[in-house]
Amino acid sequence: SQDQKPPHVAIFPSPGMGHLIPVVELAKRLVVHHNINVTFIVPNDGSTMEPQKKLLQALPKPMISSIFLPQMSFDDLPADSVNETRIALSVTRSVPALRQSLKALTESTRLVALVVDMFCLDAFDVAKEFNVLPYMFTFYNALVLSLAFHLPKLDETTTCEYKDLPKPVKLPGCVPVHGRDLGDPAQDRKHTIYKVLLNISKRSYEAAGIIVNSFLDLEPGALKALKEGFYNNPPVYPVGPVVQTGSSSSDPCLSWLDKQPKGSVLFVSFGSGGTLSQDQMTELALGLEMSGARFFWVAKSPHEKTAARFFSVESNEDPFDYLPKGFLERTKDVGLVVSTWAPQVQVLSHGSTGGFLSHCGWNSALESIVHGVPLIAWPSYAEQRTNAVLLADDVKVAIRVKVNDKGLVGREEISGRVRELMEGELEGKLIRARVKELKDKACLALSKEGSSTKSLAEIAQVWVNNCQP
Ligand code: UDP
């Protein structure tokens, strides 16, 4: 009968590999440590689903299974729509199909909870229809979550654009954040995506619980306030770091890394979707060259839109005609450049890697911390500027680059920051030591008696009890 079946959780992630990767790891933990089964219900926004399929199909069946929803059309969307609009819409349009899948799951399993991310809160209504507990998973940190809970109040009490706020936003336990460092959707309050964001903030209060991808030693102040319900928020469960554990694939970049001295290589990557403009690409190339450091750079072809590759992780334009003339030849003894996807976790865990110039996507930041790799913070879109503030000003595992009056990070700036990070005796040294310390704390949080292990056990307990009345 239903009662003998293990508790079952459905996870409905929004499109994008960066949104799927952490919940896949979460699912593995639920299966292994708590005997909870998981079904992924995956929306299809029409972009290539191959990386997603590959990731999901490798998971142990039948404990983890996946349902791919039918592809949606976005022909009616203007070409200049922001990524967030497309993500939100792909979720809204998937709700009827989600309802069918949930119905089938309630009939065949002991479905106890639906876990969704911030873009999928429409699904809360469907969860309620089936008497299933609605949970939210944050693919961001407790600072961003605190700001999200605060947003409705900030909206009510502010008349200007946030970038023009005279003082930074200061929340309990959190580092002060300037309005200009809030996420992209909060930068133009007249834009429809801002209204969407505001609505997300309001709806997140309906969650039965919020699973946060952070850990107590990383954000003690912010998590304490959230745990005490400072925002009258639902219970929060910091279960992080929830990061990819590298597979054992072989990749030419790893054999290249094998040949480099210990801790000598700077890994340079702007995430699954980030792209630079042509001018910025040139400055970065020349800055890396000027620094004299060894580097491994995932250099996707330039684009004037910063998140141009969010929906198609491949950029196929090869050879590297967008790099400065002679750059590859001049740097061939110290640098490796690829144009597509790198096995990031394996690169960060490789002994030759000593630094990470990153766009500060939260998954990347956590992966770097878990492997004790110090960062250069170069945020470009979404909530990455807020992450950079956290990493550089609060946690102190990163040096943040400065943008010049032309809106670019210049070559001297890049070269200087790279040298400081890799071998500097002042800031660099402190940061390198601090990230090693946090690496150990991350490991502790996930140990048997660790804070994050206990947090996950708490939710699991709620879910198990829910099916044994
Ligand atoms: N990633 C990777 N190889 C790449 C680019 C990205 O393996 O070349 C992985 C990375 O390890 C991380 C995720 O994709 O797990 C990117 O998530 P993040 O939050 O850092 O940034 P996003 O891509 O969502 O902006």
GROMACS .gro file of C-alpha atoms in nm, residues 112-116 121 123-125 127-128 131-137 149 202-212 226 232-237 458-460 462-463 466:
model
   43
  112VAL     CA    1   0.493   1.477   0.059
  113ALA     CA    2   0.662   1.790  -0.072
  114LEU     CA    3   0.721   1.998  -0.381
  115VAL     CA    4   1.053   2.183  -0.390
  116VAL     CA    5   1.085   2.475  -0.631
  121LEU     CA    6   0.654   2.992  -0.700
  123ALA     CA    7   0.378   2.599  -0.853
  124PHE     CA    8   0.285   2.661  -0.488
  125ASP     CA    9  -0.080   2.680  -0.594
  127ALA     CA   10   0.113   2.192  -0.446
  128LYS     CA   11  -0.173   2.318  -0.232
  131ASN     CA   12  -0.215   1.881  -0.028
  132VAL     CA   13   0.159   1.867  -0.078
  133LEU     CA   14   0.392   2.090   0.126
  134PRO     CA   15   0.545   2.375  -0.080
  135TYR     CA   16   0.919   2.431  -0.021
  136MET     CA   17   1.161   2.673  -0.175
  137PHE     CA   18   1.526   2.601  -0.253
  149PHE     CA   19   1.247   3.927   0.226
  202LYS     CA   20   0.592   3.835  -0.139
  203ARG     CA   21   0.504   3.480  -0.241
  204SER     CA   22   0.816   3.330  -0.083
  205TYR     CA   23   0.644   3.388   0.252
  206GLU     CA   24   0.399   3.111   0.156
  207ALA     CA   25   0.669   2.843   0.163
  208ALA     CA   26   0.643   2.578   0.435
  209GLY     CA   27   1.020   2.608   0.458
  210ILE     CA   28   1.316   2.750   0.271
  211ILE     CA   29   1.622   2.540   0.198
  212VAL     CA   30   1.923   2.771   0.171
  226LEU     CA   31   1.655   3.437   0.932
  232ASN     CA   32   0.842   3.699   0.987
  233ASN     CA   33   0.974   3.453   0.735
  234PRO     CA   34   0.907   3.079   0.711
  235PRO     CA   35   1.163   2.841   0.871
  236VAL     CA   36   1.499   2.839   0.694
  237TYR     CA   37   1.726   2.537   0.664
  458GLU     CA   38   1.524   1.832   1.026
  459ILE     CA   39   1.341   1.881   0.696
  460ALA     CA   40   1.361   1.513   0.617
  462VAL     CA   41   0.911   1.683   0.872
  463TRP     CA   42   0.860   1.505   0.542
  466ASN     CA   43   0.395   1.399   0.716
   0.00000   0.00000   0.00000
